[in-house]
């Protein structure tokens, strides 16, 4: 309308312009004409356009209202017709002796059509129609409740006959129609199949058998006559592969099976049948739409369960009880009403139930309550809710598996396999050991991974195809490999190329050699190891280990620092060994060089002291005696040095012989007295000796013992006052030990002097007169050790020191025992 108005207005303006053109002969006239048009003609044109627009809009509105009026009239007519049809349908339903109940997602509750009074017994309110337990016997109510539940949850149809509490027969039909669940209850006088318990087990269909046999450990096949196919469980597939046959049974075998089942009445066992290179007993049981075959190797005991009564009869068509009894896993079969059909011996043993209790017809609900009373079911907060969820297995359309944790610590997998004809098969699998093994395996695997990750060595495991299967982070840092590369389990060639890019000097060369180790398929191959010296200065020790599964493990350890430390230690050790050898050679040479002139000095001093060259005055005699004593002391020191060098070289030997202890002590005292008789400031030795008269026979090196006693007595004199008393006690300890105990009243030994009893003299002393004490005590320690003895130092109160030398009575026995 608006466009038409615009066109009219434009046309009108154009017409006015044409009419006024002849009068516009000059610009002034043209301007005046335009002004006149804009002030007089334009308002008239606008008003005319508005009138035309209003008329057009009114016409359109009138026509739209007429169309709406016709549509509303047609809708009212159609609605009236639908209401009439609905009233007629309701009247038909109301007039029939039946009730229809509908459930769908559009309404919050069920919709009921019909006369409930035609179905319900007298005295039952129509609101109790869906409370089946109020007007049906218990068994029929349970059947109808389960059927309705399966209809609403899985859309499974049903057609059953039930009996009301007043004896009237009712036919119940359930269908899924247009997304809604519909239940039709119709009074019936015809005889229909009742939902009553049967004395014989109900048939099990092929679908349920297939679901069950998938969990069996014995070879089993389900033959479906509907589509002519055979389905084998995993055990049967493995058996066929072992026997090298594409199928366990040929077409002729299936024909023979069908003939045998027909002759036996539904179940039979074909004994000692040859299949391939083996022989089996073939157990056959007829199903609703086929049959099942179970293979038992000849010789195995598969006795029927005492829980299964009756031999195969025609009423047991479809029964697979014999196969269930042969299964080690607990299995129980319940019908649609929740009543026990069959249970094997493993089921009874698993729940410790009596055989007379597990009879056909036992309610599963009662069985669950009994097990709960015995404390055998999982501990849950709300037992009723748990039981309701478990009993919902009867409404399943597909197998369901759940895990039960029993109070006795067992973990059980419960598989509920629904049967299309109604009912459920329960298969129990004890997973306790498996879960325990998995737990231990996972824990061990975690420990292994954590251990590998914590190792300072790089670890790489390569499969037989050359790909990396296991590695730790240290491998990445050692060979400069990206972490994401290791996570992709690369081939060893890819690792070599990556190392070549990161270490261009020798990365490719090193991994080329390692590749030859990994891909070596020689069956006699052995483990190998070596050291790699990389171009960057790092030293890497590697080793290859052949794993039992054919894989190869490589380990890498960066030993650069330890190798450097080892080299430094080796060099220092070599230097120390050389220095020690030079020292020993020097000591021996110097000692021998000292002994020659010292012998001359001692000889000339003896000549002078004895007056061989003439009489000497008192001072000269004192000087000559001083020379002789000092020379003797120097000789003792030289002997000590030579003895110590011999001990250090490991070539010291004992000259063992039977010794007289008093004689040994007298030699040590005489030598010490000679040494101390030097100068006027030295008091002669004041020694008291006590010898046990019951000493055992003493076998030792007399020279070494005298030298040790000499050094111990000399040490006691050095730390005692002039003229102080020194005690030497010799006593036995048992029959095979002799103790030499030296006690003095001098000052306590300094720590550095005590240390010389366990370590070599270090040359430090506090006084000049004590400079040879460390060397003397070291010699004592060495000689005592050679004899197999021990040394101990004790402080006396209020002052003094006790040194105890514990020696074996017979050193020859120790020497012969060591030689043996």
Coordinates of C-alpha atoms in Angstrom, one line a residue, residues 15 152 192 446 639 750:
X15 CA 1.7 15.8 -14.2
X152 CA 7.7 -49.7 31.0
X192 CA -5.2 -69.3 29.5
X446 CA 54.4 -48.2 41.1
X639 CA 117.2 -52.7 65.9
X750 CA 99.7 -38.6 77.3

